[in-house]
PDB file of C-alpha atoms in Angstrom:
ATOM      1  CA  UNK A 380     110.070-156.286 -52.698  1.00 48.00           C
ATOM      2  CA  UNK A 381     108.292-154.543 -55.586  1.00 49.00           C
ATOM      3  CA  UNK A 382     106.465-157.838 -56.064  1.00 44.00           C
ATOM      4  CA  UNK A 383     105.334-158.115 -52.433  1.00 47.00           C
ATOM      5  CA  UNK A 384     104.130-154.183 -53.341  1.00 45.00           C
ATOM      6  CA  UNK A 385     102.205-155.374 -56.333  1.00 44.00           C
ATOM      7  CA  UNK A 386     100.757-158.150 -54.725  1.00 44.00           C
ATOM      8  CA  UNK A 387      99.474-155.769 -51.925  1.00 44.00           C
ATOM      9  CA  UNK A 388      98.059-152.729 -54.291  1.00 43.00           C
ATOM     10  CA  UNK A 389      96.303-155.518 -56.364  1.00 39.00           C
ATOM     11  CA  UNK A 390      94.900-157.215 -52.680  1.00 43.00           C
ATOM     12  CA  UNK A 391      93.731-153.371 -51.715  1.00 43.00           C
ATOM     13  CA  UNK A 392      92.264-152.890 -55.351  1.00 38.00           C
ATOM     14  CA  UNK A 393      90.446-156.028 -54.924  1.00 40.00           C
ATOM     15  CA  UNK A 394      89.098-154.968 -51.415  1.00 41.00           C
ATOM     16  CA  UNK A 395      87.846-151.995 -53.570  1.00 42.00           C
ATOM     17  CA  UNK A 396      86.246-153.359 -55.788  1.00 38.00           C
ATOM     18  CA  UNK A 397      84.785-155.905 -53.745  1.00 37.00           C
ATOM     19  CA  UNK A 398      83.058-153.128 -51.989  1.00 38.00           C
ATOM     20  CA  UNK A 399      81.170-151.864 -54.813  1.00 38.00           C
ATOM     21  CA  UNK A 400      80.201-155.469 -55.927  1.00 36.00           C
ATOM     22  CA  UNK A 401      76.893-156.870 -56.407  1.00 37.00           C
ATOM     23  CA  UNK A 402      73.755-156.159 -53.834  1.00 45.00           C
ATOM     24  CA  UNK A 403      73.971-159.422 -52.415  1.00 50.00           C
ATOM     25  CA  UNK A 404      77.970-158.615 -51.272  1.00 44.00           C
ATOM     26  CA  UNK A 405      78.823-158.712 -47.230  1.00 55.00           C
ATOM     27  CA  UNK A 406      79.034-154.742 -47.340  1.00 75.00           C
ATOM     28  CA  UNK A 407      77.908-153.316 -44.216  1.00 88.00           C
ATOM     29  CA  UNK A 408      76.460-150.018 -44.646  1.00 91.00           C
ATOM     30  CA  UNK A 409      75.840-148.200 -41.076  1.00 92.00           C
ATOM     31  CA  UNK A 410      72.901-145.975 -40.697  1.00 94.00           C
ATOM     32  CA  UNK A 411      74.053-142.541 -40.617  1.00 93.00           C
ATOM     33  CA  UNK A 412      72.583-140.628 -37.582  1.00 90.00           C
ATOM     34  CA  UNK A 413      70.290-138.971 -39.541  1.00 93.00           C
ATOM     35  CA  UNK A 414      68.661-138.621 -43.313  1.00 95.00           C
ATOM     36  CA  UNK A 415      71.215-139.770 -46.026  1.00 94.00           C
ATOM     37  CA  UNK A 416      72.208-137.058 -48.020  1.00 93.00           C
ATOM     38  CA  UNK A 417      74.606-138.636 -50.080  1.00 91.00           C
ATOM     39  CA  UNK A 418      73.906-140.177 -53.969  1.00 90.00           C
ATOM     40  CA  UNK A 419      70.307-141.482 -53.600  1.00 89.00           C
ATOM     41  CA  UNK A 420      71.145-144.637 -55.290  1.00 91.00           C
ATOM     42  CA  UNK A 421      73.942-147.158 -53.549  1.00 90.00           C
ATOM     43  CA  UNK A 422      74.408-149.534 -51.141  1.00 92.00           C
ATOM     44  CA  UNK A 423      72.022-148.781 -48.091  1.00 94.00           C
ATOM     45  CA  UNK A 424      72.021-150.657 -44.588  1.00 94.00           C
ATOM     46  CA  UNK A 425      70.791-153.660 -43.654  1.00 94.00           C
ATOM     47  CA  UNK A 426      68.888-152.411 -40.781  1.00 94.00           C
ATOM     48  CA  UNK A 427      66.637-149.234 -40.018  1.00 96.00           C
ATOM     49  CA  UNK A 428      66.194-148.314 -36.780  1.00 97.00           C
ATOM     50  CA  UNK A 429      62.596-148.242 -34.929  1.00 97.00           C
ATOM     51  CA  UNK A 430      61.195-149.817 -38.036  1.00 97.00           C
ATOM     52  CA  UNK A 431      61.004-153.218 -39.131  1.00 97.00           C
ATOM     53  CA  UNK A 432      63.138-154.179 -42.462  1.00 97.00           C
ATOM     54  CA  UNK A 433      60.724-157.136 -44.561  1.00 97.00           C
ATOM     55  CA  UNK A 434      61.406-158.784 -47.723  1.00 95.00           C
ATOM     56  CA  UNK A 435      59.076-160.250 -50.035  1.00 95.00           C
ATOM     57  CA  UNK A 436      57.446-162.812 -47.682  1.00 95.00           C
ATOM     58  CA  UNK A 437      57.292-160.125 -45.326  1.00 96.00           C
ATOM     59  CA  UNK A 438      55.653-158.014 -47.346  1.00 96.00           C
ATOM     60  CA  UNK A 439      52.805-160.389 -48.678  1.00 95.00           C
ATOM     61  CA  UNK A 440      52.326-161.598 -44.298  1.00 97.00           C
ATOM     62  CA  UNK A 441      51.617-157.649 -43.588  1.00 97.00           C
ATOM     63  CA  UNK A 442      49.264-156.851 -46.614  1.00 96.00           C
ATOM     64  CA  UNK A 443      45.823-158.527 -45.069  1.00 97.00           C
ATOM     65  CA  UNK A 444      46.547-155.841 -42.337  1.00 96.00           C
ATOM     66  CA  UNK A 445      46.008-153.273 -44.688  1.00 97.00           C
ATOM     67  CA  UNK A 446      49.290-150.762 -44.426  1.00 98.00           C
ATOM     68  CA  UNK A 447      49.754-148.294 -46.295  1.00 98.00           C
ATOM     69  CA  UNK A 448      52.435-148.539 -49.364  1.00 98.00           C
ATOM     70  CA  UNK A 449      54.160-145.076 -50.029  1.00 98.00           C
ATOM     71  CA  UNK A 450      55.965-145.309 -53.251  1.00 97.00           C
ATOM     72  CA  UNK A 451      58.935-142.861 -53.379  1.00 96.00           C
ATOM     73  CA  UNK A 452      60.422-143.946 -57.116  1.00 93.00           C
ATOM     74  CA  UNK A 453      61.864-140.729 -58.749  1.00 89.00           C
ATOM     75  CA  UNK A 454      59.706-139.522 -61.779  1.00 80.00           C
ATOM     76  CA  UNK A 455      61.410-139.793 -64.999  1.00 71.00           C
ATOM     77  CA  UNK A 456      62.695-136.515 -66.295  1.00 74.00           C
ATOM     78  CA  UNK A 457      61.963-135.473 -69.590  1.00 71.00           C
ATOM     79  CA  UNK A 458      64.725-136.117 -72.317  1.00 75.00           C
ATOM     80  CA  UNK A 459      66.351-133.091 -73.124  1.00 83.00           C
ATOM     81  CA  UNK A 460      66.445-132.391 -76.466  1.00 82.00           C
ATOM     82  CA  UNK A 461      63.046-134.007 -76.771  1.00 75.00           C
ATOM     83  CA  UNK A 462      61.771-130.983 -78.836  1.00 81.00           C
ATOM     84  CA  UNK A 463      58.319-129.559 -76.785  1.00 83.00           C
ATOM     85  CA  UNK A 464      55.657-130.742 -79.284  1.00 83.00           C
ATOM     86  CA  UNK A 465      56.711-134.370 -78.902  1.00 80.00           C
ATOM     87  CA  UNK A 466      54.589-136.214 -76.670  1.00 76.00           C
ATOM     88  CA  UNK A 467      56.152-137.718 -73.942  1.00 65.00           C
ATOM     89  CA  UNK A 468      54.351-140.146 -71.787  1.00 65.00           C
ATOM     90  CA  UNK A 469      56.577-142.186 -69.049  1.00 66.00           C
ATOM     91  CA  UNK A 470      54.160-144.782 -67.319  1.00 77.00           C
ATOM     92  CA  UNK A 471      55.602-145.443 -63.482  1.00 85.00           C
ATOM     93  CA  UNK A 472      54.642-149.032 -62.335  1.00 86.00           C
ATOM     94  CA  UNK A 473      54.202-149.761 -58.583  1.00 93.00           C
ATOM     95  CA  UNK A 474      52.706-152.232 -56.038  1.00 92.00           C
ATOM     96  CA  UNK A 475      48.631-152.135 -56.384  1.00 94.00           C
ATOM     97  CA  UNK A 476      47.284-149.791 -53.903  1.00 95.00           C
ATOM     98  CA  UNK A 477      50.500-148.233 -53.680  1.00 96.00           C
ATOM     99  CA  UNK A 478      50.616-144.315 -52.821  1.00 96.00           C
ATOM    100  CA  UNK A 479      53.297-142.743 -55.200  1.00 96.00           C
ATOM    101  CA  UNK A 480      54.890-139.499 -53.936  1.00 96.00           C
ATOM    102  CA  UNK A 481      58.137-138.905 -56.618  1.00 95.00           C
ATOM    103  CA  UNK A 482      61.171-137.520 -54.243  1.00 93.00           C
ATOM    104  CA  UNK A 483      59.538-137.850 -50.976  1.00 95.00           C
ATOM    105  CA  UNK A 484      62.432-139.941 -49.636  1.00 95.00           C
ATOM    106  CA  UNK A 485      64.965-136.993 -50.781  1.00 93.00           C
ATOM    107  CA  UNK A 486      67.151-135.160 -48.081  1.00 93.00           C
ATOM    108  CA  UNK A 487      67.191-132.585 -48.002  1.00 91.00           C
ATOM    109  CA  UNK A 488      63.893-131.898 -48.568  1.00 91.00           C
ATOM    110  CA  UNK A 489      62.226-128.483 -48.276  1.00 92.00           C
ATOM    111  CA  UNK A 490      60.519-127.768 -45.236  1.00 93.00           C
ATOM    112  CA  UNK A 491      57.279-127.156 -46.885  1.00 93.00           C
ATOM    113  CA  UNK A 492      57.693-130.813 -48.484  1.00 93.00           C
ATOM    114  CA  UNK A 493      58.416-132.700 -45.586  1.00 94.00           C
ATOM    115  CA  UNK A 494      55.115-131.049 -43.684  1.00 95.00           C
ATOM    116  CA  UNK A 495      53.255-132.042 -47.223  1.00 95.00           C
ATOM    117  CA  UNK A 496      54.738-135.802 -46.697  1.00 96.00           C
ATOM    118  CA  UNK A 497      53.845-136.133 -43.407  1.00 97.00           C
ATOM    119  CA  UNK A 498      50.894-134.422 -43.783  1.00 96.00           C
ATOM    120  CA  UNK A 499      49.862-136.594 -46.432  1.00 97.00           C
ATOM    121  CA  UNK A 500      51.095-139.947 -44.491  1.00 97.00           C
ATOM    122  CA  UNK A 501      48.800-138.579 -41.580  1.00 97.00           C
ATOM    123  CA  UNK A 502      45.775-138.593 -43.984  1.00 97.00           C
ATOM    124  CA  UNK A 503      46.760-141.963 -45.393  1.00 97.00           C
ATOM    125  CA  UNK A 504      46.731-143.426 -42.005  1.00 97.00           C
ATOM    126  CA  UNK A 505      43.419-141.661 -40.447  1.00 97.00           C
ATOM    127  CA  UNK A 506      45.769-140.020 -38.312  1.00 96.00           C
ATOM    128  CA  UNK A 507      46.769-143.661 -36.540  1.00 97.00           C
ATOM    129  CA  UNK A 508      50.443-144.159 -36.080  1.00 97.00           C
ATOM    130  CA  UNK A 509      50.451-147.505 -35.298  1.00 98.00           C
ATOM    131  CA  UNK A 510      48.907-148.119 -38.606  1.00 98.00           C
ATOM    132  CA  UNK A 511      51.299-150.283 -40.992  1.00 98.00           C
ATOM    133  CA  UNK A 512      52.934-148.120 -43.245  1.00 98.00           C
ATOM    134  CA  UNK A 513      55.325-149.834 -45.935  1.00 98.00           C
ATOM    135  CA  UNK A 514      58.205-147.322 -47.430  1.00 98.00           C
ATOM    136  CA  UNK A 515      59.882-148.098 -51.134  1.00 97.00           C
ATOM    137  CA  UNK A 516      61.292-147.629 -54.107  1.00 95.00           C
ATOM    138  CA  UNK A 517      63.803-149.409 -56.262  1.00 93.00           C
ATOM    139  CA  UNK A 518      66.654-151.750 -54.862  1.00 93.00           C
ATOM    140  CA  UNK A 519      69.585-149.740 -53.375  1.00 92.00           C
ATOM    141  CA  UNK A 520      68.044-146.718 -52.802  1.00 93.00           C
ATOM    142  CA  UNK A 521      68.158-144.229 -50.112  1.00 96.00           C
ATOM    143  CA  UNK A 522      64.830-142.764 -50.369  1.00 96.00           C
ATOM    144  CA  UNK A 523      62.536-145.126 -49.004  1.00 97.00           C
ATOM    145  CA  UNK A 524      65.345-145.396 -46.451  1.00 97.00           C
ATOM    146  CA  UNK A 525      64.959-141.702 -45.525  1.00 97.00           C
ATOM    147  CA  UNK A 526      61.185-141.871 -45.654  1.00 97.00           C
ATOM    148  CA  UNK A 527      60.676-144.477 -43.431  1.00 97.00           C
ATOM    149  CA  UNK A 528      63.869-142.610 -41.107  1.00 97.00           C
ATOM    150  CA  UNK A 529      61.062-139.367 -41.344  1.00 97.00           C
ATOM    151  CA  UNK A 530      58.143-141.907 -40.244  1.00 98.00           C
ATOM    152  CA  UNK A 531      60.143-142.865 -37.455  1.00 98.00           C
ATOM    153  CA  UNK A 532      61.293-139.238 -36.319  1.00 97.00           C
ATOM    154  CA  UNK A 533      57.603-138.012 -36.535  1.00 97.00           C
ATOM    155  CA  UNK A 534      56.574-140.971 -34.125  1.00 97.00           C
ATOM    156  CA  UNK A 535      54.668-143.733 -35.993  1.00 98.00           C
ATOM    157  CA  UNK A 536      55.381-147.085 -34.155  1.00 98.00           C
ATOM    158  CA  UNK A 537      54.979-149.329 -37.263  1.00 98.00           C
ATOM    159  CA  UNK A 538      57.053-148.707 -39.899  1.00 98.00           C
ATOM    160  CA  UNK A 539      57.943-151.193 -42.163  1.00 98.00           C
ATOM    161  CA  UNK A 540      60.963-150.453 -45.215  1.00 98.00           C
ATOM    162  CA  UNK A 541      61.015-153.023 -47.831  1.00 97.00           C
ATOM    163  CA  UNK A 542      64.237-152.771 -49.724  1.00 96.00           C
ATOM    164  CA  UNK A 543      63.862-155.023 -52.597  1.00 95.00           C
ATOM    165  CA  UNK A 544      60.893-152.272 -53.976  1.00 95.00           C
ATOM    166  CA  UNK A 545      59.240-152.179 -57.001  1.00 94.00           C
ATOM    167  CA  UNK A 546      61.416-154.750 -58.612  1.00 94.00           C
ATOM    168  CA  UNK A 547      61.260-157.277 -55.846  1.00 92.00           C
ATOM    169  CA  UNK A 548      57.637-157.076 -55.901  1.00 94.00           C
ATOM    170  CA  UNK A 549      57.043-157.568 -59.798  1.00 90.00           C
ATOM    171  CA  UNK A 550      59.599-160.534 -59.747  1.00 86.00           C
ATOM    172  CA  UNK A 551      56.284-162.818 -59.119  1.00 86.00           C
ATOM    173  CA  UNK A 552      53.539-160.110 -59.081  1.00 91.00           C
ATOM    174  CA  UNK A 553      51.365-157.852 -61.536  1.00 89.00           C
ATOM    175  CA  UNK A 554      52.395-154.598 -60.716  1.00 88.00           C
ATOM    176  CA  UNK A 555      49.510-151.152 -61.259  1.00 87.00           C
ATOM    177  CA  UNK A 556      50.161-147.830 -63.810  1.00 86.00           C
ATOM    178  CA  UNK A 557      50.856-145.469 -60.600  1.00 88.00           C
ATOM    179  CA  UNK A 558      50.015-141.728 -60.801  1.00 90.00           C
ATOM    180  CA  UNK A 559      51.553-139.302 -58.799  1.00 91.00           C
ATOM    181  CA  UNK A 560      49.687-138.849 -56.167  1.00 93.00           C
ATOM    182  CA  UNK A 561      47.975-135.278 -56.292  1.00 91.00           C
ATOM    183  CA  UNK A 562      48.156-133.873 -53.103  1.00 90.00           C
ATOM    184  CA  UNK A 563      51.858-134.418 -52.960  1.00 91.00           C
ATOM    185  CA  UNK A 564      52.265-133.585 -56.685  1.00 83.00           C
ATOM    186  CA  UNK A 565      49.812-130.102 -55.727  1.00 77.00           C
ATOM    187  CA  UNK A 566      52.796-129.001 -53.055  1.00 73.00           C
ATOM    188  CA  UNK A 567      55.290-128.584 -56.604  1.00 63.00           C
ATOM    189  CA  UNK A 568      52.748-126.521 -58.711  1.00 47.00           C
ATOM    190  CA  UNK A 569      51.593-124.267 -55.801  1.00 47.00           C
ATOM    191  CA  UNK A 570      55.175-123.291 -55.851  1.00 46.00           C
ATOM    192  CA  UNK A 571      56.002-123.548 -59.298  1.00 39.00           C
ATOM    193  CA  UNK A 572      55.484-120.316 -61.236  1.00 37.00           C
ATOM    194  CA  UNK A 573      52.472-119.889 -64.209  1.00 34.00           C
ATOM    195  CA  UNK A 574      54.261-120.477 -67.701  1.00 30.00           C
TER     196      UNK A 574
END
């Protein structure tokens, strides 16, 4: 019997670990009802709901259209213990063309943000929601799933998340030195106080 118990906690430890295995594993996330608000980075679904999910080929099919690439990719954080009057100069690499707005796919987000992103999105597009608009990031992250989940909610009809992001694109393609882009970057230091 304690065998036959072994056997089974190793089977279920297996099943475990099976489900945090590599991104190409047959784990099937559902889409929560709303924004994620768990760990941005982990297994996301397959699927997006009222947008269309593309891969690479996808990707390269929509760009003579024109859409409009929002970049979501965190901005790297300053080491701590970096003393101040060290330079510090992270470079952020993206699609060419693309729009980068650090955090934009985070949930929560502050009210004042989310009107800035979609704001911003509306200015991107000329204020035409059935313009293209392409949402990502890195691979396995929530973000670009929650920004495209915001497109959605605020009504543009052709949103398009591409889940292998930055990574998937430089695979086989130059990639661009990406700025933050300042009038999401302005929302932060309108806020932030004067030092």
């Amino acid at each position: 019997m304690r065998v036959i118990a072994r056997h089974a906690a190793f089977a279920a430890l297996g099943l475990m670990l099976g489900a945090a295995g590599p991104a190409d594993s047959p784990v099937n996330v559902p889409e929560p009802e709303g924004l994620y608000t768990g760990p941005p980075k982990g297994y996301t679904p397959a699927t997006l709901k009222g947008a269309t999910v593309i891969d690479l080929k996808g990707l390269k099919k929509l760009l003579p259209e024109g859409p409009v690439l929002i970049d979501v990719v965190l901005a790297d954080r300053r080491p701590e213990g970096l003393p101040a009057d060290r330079p510090w100069l992270p470079t952020h690499r993206s699609l060419p063309g693309a729009v980068w707005m650090p955090g934009a796919g985070g949930a929560p987000l502050a009210p004042e943000k989310e009107e800035a992103f979609l704001r911003r999105v509306a200015e991107l597009t000329g204020g035409d929601r059935a313009k293209p608009v392409v949402t990502f990031c890195r691979p396995e992250c929530w973000g670009s799933w929650n920004a495209g989940k915001r497109l959605v909610a605020a009504g543009y009809s052709r949103v398009h998340w591409f889940p292998p992001g930055v990574e998937g694109w430089q695979d086989d393609h130059d990639t661009a030195v990406a700025k933050p882009d300042p009038a999401w970057a302005g929302v932060d230091s309108a806020r932030a106080p004067q030092r």
